[in-house]
mmCIF file of C-alpha atoms and ligand atoms in Angstrom:
data_model
loop_
_atom_site.group_PDB
_atom_site.id
_atom_site.type_symbol
_atom_site.label_atom_id
_atom_site.label_comp_id
_atom_site.label_asym_id
_atom_site.label_seq_id
_atom_site.Cartn_x
_atom_site.Cartn_y
_atom_site.Cartn_z
ATOM 1 C CA UNK A 1 -10.605 -25.480 -38.700
ATOM 2 C CA UNK A 2 -9.535 -21.606 -38.156
ATOM 3 C CA UNK A 3 -9.210 -19.905 -41.366
ATOM 4 C CA UNK A 4 -9.086 -16.503 -43.043
ATOM 5 C CA UNK A 5 -13.009 -16.208 -42.852
ATOM 6 C CA UNK A 6 -13.333 -17.291 -39.039
ATOM 7 C CA UNK A 7 -15.196 -14.963 -37.161
ATOM 8 C CA UNK A 8 -14.032 -13.892 -33.720
ATOM 9 C CA UNK A 9 -16.085 -13.748 -30.649
ATOM 10 C CA UNK A 10 -14.571 -13.011 -27.160
ATOM 11 C CA UNK A 11 -15.194 -12.778 -23.482
ATOM 12 C CA UNK A 12 -13.940 -9.850 -21.571
ATOM 13 C CA UNK A 13 -13.243 -10.101 -17.843
ATOM 14 C CA UNK A 14 -10.578 -10.414 -15.248
ATOM 15 C CA UNK A 15 -9.662 -13.086 -14.379
ATOM 16 C CA UNK A 16 -11.090 -15.188 -17.208
ATOM 17 C CA UNK A 17 -9.017 -18.439 -17.378
ATOM 18 C CA UNK A 18 -11.532 -20.280 -15.479
ATOM 19 C CA UNK A 19 -14.569 -19.369 -17.662
ATOM 20 C CA UNK A 20 -16.431 -22.433 -19.147
ATOM 21 C CA UNK A 21 -17.797 -20.123 -22.166
ATOM 22 C CA UNK A 22 -15.099 -20.787 -24.446
ATOM 23 C CA UNK A 23 -15.798 -24.550 -23.929
ATOM 24 C CA UNK A 24 -19.732 -24.322 -24.202
ATOM 25 C CA UNK A 25 -19.747 -21.741 -27.324
ATOM 26 C CA UNK A 26 -17.067 -23.421 -29.322
ATOM 27 C CA UNK A 27 -18.714 -26.804 -29.075
ATOM 28 C CA UNK A 28 -21.977 -25.052 -30.091
ATOM 29 C CA UNK A 29 -20.279 -23.384 -33.290
ATOM 30 C CA UNK A 30 -18.555 -26.659 -34.360
ATOM 31 C CA UNK A 31 -22.105 -28.331 -33.829
ATOM 32 C CA UNK A 32 -23.952 -25.639 -36.070
ATOM 33 C CA UNK A 33 -20.963 -25.688 -38.618
ATOM 34 C CA UNK A 34 -20.632 -22.006 -38.126
ATOM 35 C CA UNK A 35 -17.061 -20.724 -38.967
ATOM 36 C CA UNK A 36 -16.913 -18.870 -35.588
ATOM 37 C CA UNK A 37 -14.129 -19.065 -32.526
ATOM 38 C CA UNK A 38 -14.712 -17.926 -28.950
ATOM 39 C CA UNK A 39 -11.715 -16.716 -27.203
ATOM 40 C CA UNK A 40 -11.257 -15.317 -23.658
ATOM 41 C CA UNK A 41 -9.610 -11.937 -23.185
ATOM 42 C CA UNK A 42 -7.985 -11.268 -19.859
ATOM 43 C CA UNK A 43 -8.685 -7.341 -19.789
ATOM 44 C CA UNK A 44 -7.112 -5.312 -17.053
ATOM 45 C CA UNK A 45 -9.381 -2.583 -15.855
ATOM 46 C CA UNK A 46 -7.061 0.359 -16.989
ATOM 47 C CA UNK A 47 -7.453 -1.069 -20.603
ATOM 48 C CA UNK A 48 -11.223 -1.545 -20.898
ATOM 49 C CA UNK A 49 -11.406 1.906 -22.601
ATOM 50 C CA UNK A 50 -9.503 0.459 -25.736
ATOM 51 C CA UNK A 51 -11.717 -2.689 -26.137
ATOM 52 C CA UNK A 52 -14.563 -1.612 -28.305
ATOM 53 C CA UNK A 53 -12.763 0.907 -30.420
ATOM 54 C CA UNK A 54 -10.207 -2.076 -30.985
ATOM 55 C CA UNK A 55 -12.969 -4.603 -31.525
ATOM 56 C CA UNK A 56 -14.391 -2.343 -34.239
ATOM 57 C CA UNK A 57 -11.205 -2.069 -35.786
ATOM 58 C CA UNK A 58 -10.707 -5.797 -35.998
ATOM 59 C CA UNK A 59 -13.966 -6.689 -36.930
ATOM 60 C CA UNK A 60 -14.567 -8.789 -33.954
ATOM 61 C CA UNK A 61 -18.388 -9.838 -33.945
ATOM 62 C CA UNK A 62 -18.905 -9.543 -30.052
ATOM 63 C CA UNK A 63 -18.392 -10.220 -26.624
ATOM 64 C CA UNK A 64 -19.586 -11.764 -23.293
ATOM 65 C CA UNK A 65 -18.656 -9.527 -20.393
ATOM 66 C CA UNK A 66 -17.821 -10.681 -17.020
ATOM 67 C CA UNK A 67 -16.543 -9.384 -13.550
ATOM 68 C CA UNK A 68 -15.346 -6.896 -13.264
ATOM 69 C CA UNK A 69 -16.425 -4.892 -16.646
ATOM 70 C CA UNK A 70 -20.294 -5.448 -16.617
ATOM 71 C CA UNK A 71 -21.006 -1.936 -15.385
ATOM 72 C CA UNK A 72 -17.815 -0.075 -16.472
ATOM 73 C CA UNK A 73 -18.291 -1.253 -20.342
ATOM 74 C CA UNK A 74 -21.603 0.282 -20.781
ATOM 75 C CA UNK A 75 -20.085 4.082 -21.230
ATOM 76 C CA UNK A 76 -18.116 2.664 -24.225
ATOM 77 C CA UNK A 77 -21.357 1.462 -26.113
ATOM 78 C CA UNK A 78 -23.514 3.007 -28.764
ATOM 79 C CA UNK A 79 -26.773 1.414 -27.624
ATOM 80 C CA UNK A 80 -27.910 -0.586 -24.710
ATOM 81 C CA UNK A 81 -30.970 -2.671 -24.923
ATOM 82 C CA UNK A 82 -34.146 -2.171 -22.235
ATOM 83 C CA UNK A 83 -33.354 -5.085 -20.211
ATOM 84 C CA UNK A 84 -29.726 -4.415 -19.647
ATOM 85 C CA UNK A 85 -30.642 -0.716 -18.957
ATOM 86 C CA UNK A 86 -32.930 -1.765 -16.329
ATOM 87 C CA UNK A 87 -30.511 -4.081 -14.743
ATOM 88 C CA UNK A 88 -27.663 -1.689 -15.200
ATOM 89 C CA UNK A 89 -25.225 -4.341 -16.617
ATOM 90 C CA UNK A 90 -24.110 -5.688 -19.559
ATOM 91 C CA UNK A 91 -23.169 -9.334 -20.250
ATOM 92 C CA UNK A 92 -23.332 -9.506 -23.873
ATOM 93 C CA UNK A 93 -22.255 -7.078 -26.834
ATOM 94 C CA UNK A 94 -22.868 -7.183 -30.504
ATOM 95 C CA UNK A 95 -20.943 -5.099 -32.831
ATOM 96 C CA UNK A 96 -22.850 -4.643 -36.126
ATOM 97 C CA UNK A 97 -22.451 -1.833 -38.789
ATOM 98 C CA UNK A 98 -19.643 -0.008 -36.884
ATOM 99 C CA UNK A 99 -22.263 0.067 -33.736
ATOM 100 C CA UNK A 100 -21.558 -1.562 -30.250
ATOM 101 C CA UNK A 101 -24.841 -2.752 -28.777
ATOM 102 C CA UNK A 102 -25.198 -4.042 -25.012
ATOM 103 C CA UNK A 103 -27.541 -6.633 -23.789
ATOM 104 C CA UNK A 104 -28.013 -8.662 -20.333
ATOM 105 C CA UNK A 105 -28.859 -12.122 -20.926
ATOM 106 C CA UNK A 106 -28.594 -13.243 -17.468
ATOM 107 C CA UNK A 107 -31.974 -12.624 -16.173
ATOM 108 C CA UNK A 108 -33.888 -14.358 -19.305
ATOM 109 C CA UNK A 109 -31.051 -17.002 -18.869
ATOM 110 C CA UNK A 110 -32.493 -17.799 -15.472
ATOM 111 C CA UNK A 111 -36.189 -17.600 -16.586
ATOM 112 C CA UNK A 112 -35.701 -19.880 -19.274
ATOM 113 C CA UNK A 113 -33.639 -22.471 -17.232
ATOM 114 C CA UNK A 114 -36.714 -22.544 -14.623
ATOM 115 C CA UNK A 115 -39.364 -22.704 -17.308
ATOM 116 C CA UNK A 116 -37.584 -25.479 -18.922
ATOM 117 C CA UNK A 117 -38.011 -27.429 -15.560
ATOM 118 C CA UNK A 118 -41.465 -26.195 -14.264
ATOM 119 C CA UNK A 119 -43.499 -24.488 -17.388
ATOM 120 C CA UNK A 120 -44.462 -20.730 -17.476
ATOM 121 C CA UNK A 121 -43.282 -18.763 -14.285
ATOM 122 C CA UNK A 122 -46.128 -16.358 -13.700
ATOM 123 C CA UNK A 123 -47.875 -15.047 -10.802
ATOM 124 C CA UNK A 124 -45.786 -16.814 -8.483
ATOM 125 C CA UNK A 125 -44.274 -15.866 -5.074
ATOM 126 C CA UNK A 126 -40.558 -15.794 -5.343
ATOM 127 C CA UNK A 127 -37.931 -15.400 -2.698
ATOM 128 C CA UNK A 128 -34.330 -14.375 -4.203
ATOM 129 C CA UNK A 129 -31.507 -14.730 -1.766
ATOM 130 C CA UNK A 130 -28.744 -12.221 -2.332
ATOM 131 C CA UNK A 131 -28.725 -8.777 -3.854
ATOM 132 C CA UNK A 132 -25.502 -8.813 -5.754
ATOM 133 C CA UNK A 133 -25.079 -8.891 -9.447
ATOM 134 C CA UNK A 134 -26.749 -12.153 -10.161
ATOM 135 C CA UNK A 135 -29.590 -11.350 -7.890
ATOM 136 C CA UNK A 136 -30.400 -8.195 -9.711
ATOM 137 C CA UNK A 137 -30.355 -9.806 -13.128
ATOM 138 C CA UNK A 138 -32.875 -12.406 -12.073
ATOM 139 C CA UNK A 139 -34.818 -10.305 -9.852
ATOM 140 C CA UNK A 140 -35.554 -7.852 -12.618
ATOM 141 C CA UNK A 141 -36.763 -10.373 -14.966
ATOM 142 C CA UNK A 142 -38.910 -12.251 -12.422
ATOM 143 C CA UNK A 143 -40.466 -9.276 -11.120
ATOM 144 C CA UNK A 144 -41.965 -8.433 -14.374
ATOM 145 C CA UNK A 145 -44.876 -11.139 -13.709
ATOM 146 C CA UNK A 146 -44.172 -12.466 -10.451
ATOM 147 C CA UNK A 147 -44.140 -11.180 -6.791
ATOM 148 C CA UNK A 148 -40.792 -11.316 -5.390
ATOM 149 C CA UNK A 149 -38.937 -10.855 -2.161
ATOM 150 C CA UNK A 150 -35.328 -9.879 -1.907
ATOM 151 C CA UNK A 151 -33.780 -11.533 1.107
ATOM 152 C CA UNK A 152 -30.124 -10.516 1.879
ATOM 153 C CA UNK A 153 -27.647 -10.724 4.690
ATOM 154 C CA UNK A 154 -27.130 -6.874 4.465
ATOM 155 C CA UNK A 155 -30.807 -5.786 4.465
ATOM 156 C CA UNK A 156 -30.062 -2.302 3.508
ATOM 157 C CA UNK A 157 -28.963 -3.577 0.193
ATOM 158 C CA UNK A 158 -31.936 -5.710 -0.189
ATOM 159 C CA UNK A 159 -34.172 -2.678 0.357
ATOM 160 C CA UNK A 160 -32.363 -0.622 -1.881
ATOM 161 C CA UNK A 161 -32.682 -3.039 -4.909
ATOM 162 C CA UNK A 162 -36.461 -3.896 -3.855
ATOM 163 C CA UNK A 163 -37.106 -0.112 -4.117
ATOM 164 C CA UNK A 164 -35.281 0.110 -7.125
ATOM 165 C CA UNK A 165 -37.067 -2.677 -8.994
ATOM 166 C CA UNK A 166 -40.440 -1.627 -8.127
ATOM 167 C CA UNK A 167 -39.709 2.001 -9.303
ATOM 168 C CA UNK A 168 -38.520 0.833 -12.431
ATOM 169 C CA UNK A 169 -40.875 -1.773 -13.310
ATOM 170 C CA UNK A 170 -43.724 0.229 -11.762
ATOM 171 C CA UNK A 171 -44.581 -2.259 -9.146
ATOM 172 C CA UNK A 172 -46.161 -1.792 -5.676
ATOM 173 C CA UNK A 173 -43.255 -1.336 -3.264
ATOM 174 C CA UNK A 174 -44.010 -3.604 0.082
ATOM 175 C CA UNK A 175 -46.736 -5.725 -1.967
ATOM 176 C CA UNK A 176 -45.286 -6.896 -5.299
ATOM 177 C CA UNK A 177 -41.733 -6.407 -4.522
ATOM 178 C CA UNK A 178 -40.572 -6.746 -0.986
ATOM 179 C CA UNK A 179 -37.225 -7.182 1.022
ATOM 180 C CA UNK A 180 -36.272 -8.914 4.063
ATOM 181 C CA UNK A 181 -33.331 -10.291 5.936
ATOM 182 C CA UNK A 182 -32.350 -13.992 5.438
ATOM 183 C CA UNK A 183 -34.740 -15.049 8.114
ATOM 184 C CA UNK A 184 -37.664 -14.332 5.677
ATOM 185 C CA UNK A 185 -40.771 -16.085 6.093
ATOM 186 C CA UNK A 186 -41.478 -18.812 3.509
ATOM 187 C CA UNK A 187 -45.074 -19.382 4.066
ATOM 188 C CA UNK A 188 -46.908 -19.154 0.746
ATOM 189 C CA UNK A 189 -43.684 -18.993 -1.455
ATOM 190 C CA UNK A 190 -43.569 -21.055 -4.399
ATOM 191 C CA UNK A 191 -40.105 -20.550 -5.370
ATOM 192 C CA UNK A 192 -36.660 -20.022 -3.581
ATOM 193 C CA UNK A 193 -33.463 -19.128 -5.456
ATOM 194 C CA UNK A 194 -29.996 -18.919 -4.049
ATOM 195 C CA UNK A 195 -28.024 -15.878 -5.544
ATOM 196 C CA UNK A 196 -25.253 -16.104 -3.038
ATOM 197 C CA UNK A 197 -22.135 -18.039 -3.473
ATOM 198 C CA UNK A 198 -23.011 -20.359 -0.550
ATOM 199 C CA UNK A 199 -22.256 -24.065 -1.399
ATOM 200 C CA UNK A 200 -20.029 -22.868 -4.279
ATOM 201 C CA UNK A 201 -16.953 -25.055 -4.780
ATOM 202 C CA UNK A 202 -14.717 -25.382 -2.488
ATOM 203 C CA UNK A 203 -17.035 -24.416 0.302
ATOM 204 C CA UNK A 204 -19.368 -27.132 -0.687
ATOM 205 C CA UNK A 205 -20.257 -28.122 2.940
ATOM 206 C CA UNK A 206 -21.216 -24.934 3.876
ATOM 207 C CA UNK A 207 -24.526 -24.003 6.127
ATOM 208 C CA UNK A 208 -27.476 -24.084 3.405
ATOM 209 C CA UNK A 209 -29.110 -20.769 3.162
ATOM 210 C CA UNK A 210 -32.658 -22.518 3.786
ATOM 211 C CA UNK A 211 -32.915 -26.052 5.755
ATOM 212 C CA UNK A 212 -35.105 -28.785 4.733
ATOM 213 C CA UNK A 213 -37.237 -28.248 7.825
ATOM 214 C CA UNK A 214 -38.234 -24.884 6.422
ATOM 215 C CA UNK A 215 -39.023 -26.238 2.791
ATOM 216 C CA UNK A 216 -42.251 -27.965 1.487
ATOM 217 C CA UNK A 217 -42.631 -30.808 -1.286
ATOM 218 C CA UNK A 218 -44.399 -28.318 -3.333
ATOM 219 C CA UNK A 219 -41.876 -25.602 -3.701
ATOM 220 C CA UNK A 220 -39.565 -25.064 -6.327
ATOM 221 C CA UNK A 221 -35.809 -24.741 -5.190
ATOM 222 C CA UNK A 222 -33.390 -22.961 -7.714
ATOM 223 C CA UNK A 223 -29.602 -22.580 -7.080
ATOM 224 C CA UNK A 224 -27.547 -20.257 -9.449
ATOM 225 C CA UNK A 225 -24.549 -21.951 -7.992
ATOM 226 C CA UNK A 226 -23.440 -24.568 -10.850
ATOM 227 C CA UNK A 227 -20.194 -26.075 -9.293
ATOM 228 C CA UNK A 228 -21.005 -28.460 -7.752
ATOM 229 C CA UNK A 229 -24.147 -29.293 -9.704
ATOM 230 C CA UNK A 230 -25.948 -30.449 -6.653
ATOM 231 C CA UNK A 231 -25.319 -27.875 -3.797
ATOM 232 C CA UNK A 232 -25.906 -28.054 -0.119
ATOM 233 C CA UNK A 233 -29.281 -26.257 -0.615
ATOM 234 C CA UNK A 234 -30.463 -28.666 -3.215
ATOM 235 C CA UNK A 235 -29.537 -31.471 -1.189
ATOM 236 C CA UNK A 236 -31.860 -30.144 1.578
ATOM 237 C CA UNK A 237 -34.472 -29.711 -1.087
ATOM 238 C CA UNK A 238 -34.281 -33.310 -1.920
ATOM 239 C CA UNK A 239 -34.842 -34.261 1.472
ATOM 240 C CA UNK A 240 -38.576 -33.212 1.437
ATOM 241 C CA UNK A 241 -39.026 -33.964 -2.373
ATOM 242 C CA UNK A 242 -39.233 -30.383 -3.470
ATOM 243 C CA UNK A 243 -38.262 -29.640 -7.425
ATOM 244 C CA UNK A 244 -34.858 -28.582 -7.759
ATOM 245 C CA UNK A 245 -33.154 -26.757 -10.583
ATOM 246 C CA UNK A 246 -29.369 -26.341 -10.474
ATOM 247 C CA UNK A 247 -27.273 -23.382 -11.872
ATOM 248 C CA UNK A 248 -26.271 -25.072 -14.973
ATOM 249 C CA UNK A 249 -29.371 -24.041 -16.910
ATOM 250 C CA UNK A 250 -28.952 -20.429 -16.194
ATOM 251 C CA UNK A 251 -25.297 -20.438 -17.385
ATOM 252 C CA UNK A 252 -26.493 -22.375 -20.583
ATOM 253 C CA UNK A 253 -29.404 -20.174 -21.527
ATOM 254 C CA UNK A 254 -27.491 -17.004 -20.919
ATOM 255 C CA UNK A 255 -25.031 -18.337 -23.222
ATOM 256 C CA UNK A 256 -27.615 -19.545 -25.714
ATOM 257 C CA UNK A 257 -29.236 -16.217 -26.062
ATOM 258 C CA UNK A 258 -25.859 -14.567 -26.443
ATOM 259 C CA UNK A 259 -24.993 -16.997 -29.396
ATOM 260 C CA UNK A 260 -28.330 -16.274 -31.060
ATOM 261 C CA UNK A 261 -27.761 -12.410 -30.614
ATOM 262 C CA UNK A 262 -24.170 -13.004 -32.306
ATOM 263 C CA UNK A 263 -24.971 -15.578 -35.069
ATOM 264 C CA UNK A 264 -28.729 -15.389 -35.646
ATOM 265 C CA UNK A 265 -28.664 -19.206 -35.042
ATOM 266 C CA UNK A 266 -30.471 -20.819 -32.163
ATOM 267 C CA UNK A 267 -27.749 -23.334 -30.698
ATOM 268 C CA UNK A 268 -28.228 -26.932 -29.634
ATOM 269 C CA UNK A 269 -28.791 -26.732 -25.888
ATOM 270 C CA UNK A 270 -27.599 -30.403 -25.159
ATOM 271 C CA UNK A 271 -24.323 -29.737 -27.023
ATOM 272 C CA UNK A 272 -23.588 -26.690 -24.727
ATOM 273 C CA UNK A 273 -24.774 -28.594 -21.551
ATOM 274 C CA UNK A 274 -22.720 -31.587 -22.462
ATOM 275 C CA UNK A 275 -19.713 -29.564 -23.080
ATOM 276 C CA UNK A 276 -19.821 -28.001 -19.609
ATOM 277 C CA UNK A 277 -20.800 -30.948 -17.763
ATOM 278 C CA UNK A 278 -17.681 -32.823 -19.099
ATOM 279 C CA UNK A 279 -15.327 -30.137 -17.657
ATOM 280 C CA UNK A 280 -17.408 -29.616 -14.303
ATOM 281 C CA UNK A 281 -16.947 -33.379 -13.522
ATOM 282 C CA UNK A 282 -13.292 -33.585 -14.160
HETATM 283 P P1 NAP B 301 -22.012 -10.652 -5.746
HETATM 284 O O1 NAP B 301 -22.349 -9.661 -6.721
HETATM 285 O O2 NAP B 301 -20.649 -10.777 -5.023
HETATM 286 O O3 NAP B 301 -23.153 -10.777 -4.663
HETATM 287 C C1 NAP B 301 -22.976 -12.021 -3.616
HETATM 288 C C2 NAP B 301 -24.403 -11.951 -2.749
HETATM 289 O O4 NAP B 301 -24.228 -13.010 -1.854
HETATM 290 C C3 NAP B 301 -24.533 -10.635 -1.853
HETATM 291 O O5 NAP B 301 -25.745 -10.277 -1.742
HETATM 292 C C4 NAP B 301 -23.940 -11.203 -0.616
HETATM 293 O O6 NAP B 301 -24.739 -10.396 0.610
HETATM 294 C C5 NAP B 301 -24.336 -12.705 -0.465
HETATM 295 N N1 NAP B 301 -23.332 -13.470 0.171
HETATM 296 C C6 NAP B 301 -22.316 -13.757 -0.111
HETATM 297 N N2 NAP B 301 -21.512 -14.557 1.030
HETATM 298 C C7 NAP B 301 -22.734 -14.870 1.853
HETATM 299 C C8 NAP B 301 -22.854 -15.488 3.059
HETATM 300 N N3 NAP B 301 -21.866 -16.227 3.485
HETATM 301 N N4 NAP B 301 -23.857 -15.519 3.614
HETATM 302 C C9 NAP B 301 -24.775 -14.759 3.352
HETATM 303 N N5 NAP B 301 -24.995 -14.195 1.995
HETATM 304 C C10 NAP B 301 -23.980 -13.839 1.458
HETATM 305 O O7 NAP B 301 -22.002 -12.306 -6.422
HETATM 306 P P2 NAP B 301 -22.943 -12.472 -7.957
HETATM 307 O O8 NAP B 301 -22.165 -12.060 -9.000
HETATM 308 O O9 NAP B 301 -24.236 -12.068 -7.760
HETATM 309 O O10 NAP B 301 -22.934 -14.142 -7.755
HETATM 310 C C11 NAP B 301 -23.596 -14.749 -6.954
HETATM 311 C C12 NAP B 301 -23.271 -16.242 -7.246
HETATM 312 O O11 NAP B 301 -24.345 -16.620 -8.112
HETATM 313 C C13 NAP B 301 -21.950 -16.581 -7.739
HETATM 314 O O12 NAP B 301 -21.307 -17.199 -6.583
HETATM 315 C C14 NAP B 301 -22.286 -17.890 -8.769
HETATM 316 O O13 NAP B 301 -22.088 -19.157 -8.214
HETATM 317 C C15 NAP B 301 -23.805 -17.492 -9.181
HETATM 318 N N6 NAP B 301 -23.943 -17.382 -10.715
HETATM 319 C C16 NAP B 301 -24.389 -18.068 -11.326
HETATM 320 C C17 NAP B 301 -24.784 -17.721 -12.721
HETATM 321 C C18 NAP B 301 -25.068 -18.847 -13.732
HETATM 322 O O14 NAP B 301 -25.308 -18.835 -14.815
HETATM 323 N N7 NAP B 301 -25.641 -19.915 -13.116
HETATM 324 C C19 NAP B 301 -24.481 -16.581 -13.142
HETATM 325 C C20 NAP B 301 -23.961 -15.675 -12.090
HETATM 326 C C21 NAP B 301 -23.645 -15.887 -10.997
HETATM 327 P P3 NAP B 301 -24.118 -9.089 0.950
HETATM 328 O O15 NAP B 301 -24.868 -8.248 0.194
HETATM 329 O O16 NAP B 301 -24.548 -9.154 2.563
HETATM 330 O O17 NAP B 301 -22.390 -9.288 1.169
#
């Protein structure tokens, strides 16, 4: 029940009406008996400058931030945590004692999703396809303790991101952090991650970024795309019995980490997952 004590958390983005986050978080608040509500705010770019002061005035607890505001919002924040600074984007904000603090939970969300399926991810050889926002967050997180190759259609973007990661994380460029085009050699690769939109609804029959003939049974294949849950890439992986990880885990865990930041409470992962599966399947 929404009453005079209800605390407000929101999503800011443009557009926001297709987001699954309100469904996932409101289910988790209810499950934990927390008097919070999560609402989606469609914020036009020209209005972004009013958001943080307005939220402070209204006593809003925090936000998720989505496209196109993840970078631009940073200049209105009082503090930015280390991971968000590395990634160069914020997807979660908490407002506490009049201060707005920015976080990025996408990278750690992806790690938790992977580790839930395959255990500790450390010392692995990982190829990340894509060099956009999602690839950045995942690559910065996994490059901390793994060797990574950024493989992108526009090779210059892969090179730029790989160089930036090596520099900021103090890794050896060309050894611990490499770049490539999409024709990357998968010999010796343990994990491949699709961070491009290939296979996303409605283009569910698109050409997969890697075909079964280039996969091995001992590989882990992760797709960040979560609609559909079984993408064309994961279908290929199943042909060779490779372990698959769909994009739902990252979506849930980035949300779960944000939930903990706002409330101090660990949410029930299954409640969040089931709330989303219900709507994806409709
Ligand atoms: P983005 O910033 O627009 O980046 C897209 C990347 O994909 C670019 O590197 C682009 O390459 C590449 N790409 C796009 N179309 C391609 C094609 N037809 N062939 C080859 N490469 C292509 O997007 P993003 O925000 O990183 O999101 C990427 C995907 O990740 C989304 O579609 C979404 O499904 C997924 N995602 C999932 C979660 C989750 O929680 N599970 C979170 C965020 C995103 P160029 O540089 O050559 O253009």
